[in-house]
Every structure is written in structure tokens, then in C-alpha cells.
């Protein structure tokens, strides 16, 4: 399951475009967060999935 919403994808697309393409960016630090509602293990997995989804989208956009 991809945890990114349509709105999040739209915002990220805009950020990548504004950056002039990822080839001009040397470093990007991506962090995923989750609320404290679930178990620690669940929240850790969710935050990692969120960060991974963002990283994958940024890399995909940089190759287009």
C-alpha cells in the first residue's frame, strides 16, 4: 500500500519541479513520521514506509 495521498504527490511533484530537477540537488534528507496511536513497531514501520514512498517518488520524478 502506498501511504501517499494525491495531495501529497501533487505537493512533492511541485517541490521537485521548483528544485530545477533532482540533478541540481546534492542531498535530500527524508523523514517519515507517525502518530503515537499504534504500537511502537507499527508506527516505526509506517514512518519508514512513508519516508520510502517519498524517496521513491522523488527519484522517479528526477528520472523523467
Tab-separated table of C-alpha atoms in Angstrom:
chain	number	residue	atom	x	y	z
A	1	UNK	CA	0.000	0.000	0.000
A	2	UNK	CA	1.260	3.459	-0.909
A	3	UNK	CA	0.720	5.821	2.033
A	4	UNK	CA	0.982	8.971	-0.111
A	5	UNK	CA	-2.230	10.794	-0.864
A	6	UNK	CA	-2.972	12.511	-4.158
A	7	UNK	CA	-2.402	15.861	-2.439
A	8	UNK	CA	0.981	14.757	-1.070
A	9	UNK	CA	2.047	13.574	-4.526
A	10	UNK	CA	1.000	16.895	-6.048
A	11	UNK	CA	2.992	18.842	-3.455
A	12	UNK	CA	6.076	16.660	-3.947
A	13	UNK	CA	5.842	16.994	-7.730
A	14	UNK	CA	5.860	20.768	-7.287
A	15	UNK	CA	8.842	20.678	-4.940
A	16	UNK	CA	10.884	18.587	-7.355
A	17	UNK	CA	9.970	20.926	-10.215
A	18	UNK	CA	10.900	24.010	-8.185
A	19	UNK	CA	14.238	22.472	-7.306
A	20	UNK	CA	15.047	22.516	-11.015
A	21	UNK	CA	15.326	18.773	-11.157
A	22	UNK	CA	16.952	16.477	-8.676
A	23	UNK	CA	20.259	16.536	-10.594
A	24	UNK	CA	20.941	20.002	-9.150
A	25	UNK	CA	20.235	18.840	-5.597
A	26	UNK	CA	23.136	17.127	-3.867
A	27	UNK	CA	21.469	15.900	-0.668
A	28	UNK	CA	17.919	15.309	0.466
A	29	UNK	CA	17.008	14.241	3.997
A	30	UNK	CA	13.650	12.491	4.167
A	31	UNK	CA	11.996	11.600	7.464
A	32	UNK	CA	8.700	9.789	7.950
A	33	UNK	CA	6.513	10.279	10.990
A	34	UNK	CA	3.523	8.539	12.557
A	35	UNK	CA	1.245	9.385	15.450
A	36	UNK	CA	1.598	7.611	18.776
A	37	UNK	CA	-1.753	5.829	18.416
A	38	UNK	CA	-0.457	2.423	17.351
A	39	UNK	CA	2.221	0.180	18.755
A	40	UNK	CA	5.827	1.276	18.562
A	41	UNK	CA	6.550	-1.410	15.963
A	42	UNK	CA	3.580	-0.430	13.799
A	43	UNK	CA	4.442	3.267	13.951
A	44	UNK	CA	8.084	2.585	13.102
A	45	UNK	CA	7.063	0.531	10.071
A	46	UNK	CA	4.543	3.175	8.979
A	47	UNK	CA	7.037	6.026	9.254
A	48	UNK	CA	9.618	4.016	7.279
A	49	UNK	CA	7.027	3.267	4.581
A	50	UNK	CA	6.114	6.936	4.363
A	51	UNK	CA	9.732	8.029	4.018
A	52	UNK	CA	10.366	5.315	1.439
A	53	UNK	CA	7.329	6.374	-0.595
A	54	UNK	CA	8.535	9.970	-0.659
A	55	UNK	CA	12.063	8.925	-1.631
A	56	UNK	CA	10.761	6.692	-4.422
A	57	UNK	CA	8.554	9.446	-5.800
A	58	UNK	CA	11.394	11.982	-5.752
A	59	UNK	CA	13.719	9.544	-7.519
A	60	UNK	CA	11.041	8.692	-10.082
A	61	UNK	CA	10.409	12.379	-10.789
A	62	UNK	CA	14.131	13.017	-11.176
A	63	UNK	CA	14.330	10.424	-13.946
A	64	UNK	CA	11.561	11.926	-16.083
